[in-house]
């Protein structure tokens, strides 16, 4: 059975952007890009489940969204590498919000370890979050959706090589981009669209902490090479990416699926 996406040509611009009445889950939403995405989706009218492996961060974001009066906001601890945890978060969204219309696979890790020094375990851990996590979230969302949109935060690393030490990250993001294309084909008959958003490097608490954990000085050549402003003249901020995710989640992109949109200030052009 084929469920066709609706023709939204008669909707006004305000209606196309609005997410009123829709239910969204955002993974890794306790800070950085994920938080910015949750904020924009809530502003557009969605009820949002703020999911993060750090439940205190998730709770703080949900409380902040609730205080702004932008729809319902709930928090959940979510480990995207653990099937039971993903199932529990998806079930919570259905039980408390009434369903799932939007699922954003944002959670990711990016340790910097030279390929010759990387252990099997470290390699597998990156893929567990960045690739398997995308698959698990997409599968469990689709099982509970009646139409809707899945958005995968991919990275420009899904299009090319990048700074030294990121072999696992680059590989996992190429895989996430491939999953976006394949799941778009498999979920299309159910009226579910799957899109990717590929940000360039955006300074956030998460990637600054990752650099520190890897012992990379903030003024190191490797870090400065990815922090250099692109053709548009400045580094990105989380909301630059969140607005592209909002486009994907809204009816503005109703005739799109399988694509990964570059949000990189022209860096990959």
PDB file of C-alpha atoms in Angstrom, residues 24 36 59 63 77 93 96 100 102 127 135 138-139 144 146 150 156 161-162 164-165 178 196 213 216 229 234:
ATOM      1  CA  UNK A  24       8.686  15.714  17.824  1.00  0.00           C
ATOM      2  CA  UNK A  36      18.724  24.682  19.206  1.00  0.00           C
ATOM      3  CA  UNK A  59      15.222  18.131  32.032  1.00  0.00           C
ATOM      4  CA  UNK A  63      11.683  23.043  31.671  1.00  0.00           C
ATOM      5  CA  UNK A  77      17.078   9.923  29.255  1.00  0.00           C
ATOM      6  CA  UNK A  93       6.385  10.070  23.130  1.00  0.00           C
ATOM      7  CA  UNK A  96       2.499  11.272  26.702  1.00  0.00           C
ATOM      8  CA  UNK A 100       5.352  10.863  16.739  1.00  0.00           C
ATOM      9  CA  UNK A 102       8.991  14.217  13.665  1.00  0.00           C
ATOM     10  CA  UNK A 127      29.622   3.774  14.881  1.00  0.00           C
ATOM     11  CA  UNK A 135      19.155   3.334  12.417  1.00  0.00           C
ATOM     12  CA  UNK A 138      14.642   5.817  12.556  1.00  0.00           C
ATOM     13  CA  UNK A 139      13.289   2.286  12.855  1.00  0.00           C
ATOM     14  CA  UNK A 144       5.034   4.378  15.412  1.00  0.00           C
ATOM     15  CA  UNK A 146       1.483   7.508  10.465  1.00  0.00           C
ATOM     16  CA  UNK A 150      12.792  11.713  10.115  1.00  0.00           C
ATOM     17  CA  UNK A 156      29.938  17.630   6.021  1.00  0.00           C
ATOM     18  CA  UNK A 161      37.466  13.554   4.500  1.00  0.00           C
ATOM     19  CA  UNK A 162      38.216  16.068   7.215  1.00  0.00           C
ATOM     20  CA  UNK A 164      43.276  14.079  10.979  1.00  0.00           C
ATOM     21  CA  UNK A 165      42.094  11.754  13.736  1.00  0.00           C
ATOM     22  CA  UNK A 178      23.707   6.308   3.104  1.00  0.00           C
ATOM     23  CA  UNK A 196      19.613  14.619   6.228  1.00  0.00           C
ATOM     24  CA  UNK A 213      39.021  15.336  26.168  1.00  0.00           C
ATOM     25  CA  UNK A 216      43.561  19.069  21.481  1.00  0.00           C
ATOM     26  CA  UNK A 229      35.149  30.654   8.544  1.00  0.00           C
ATOM     27  CA  UNK A 234      31.749  33.565   9.662  1.00  0.00           C
TER      28      UNK A 234
END
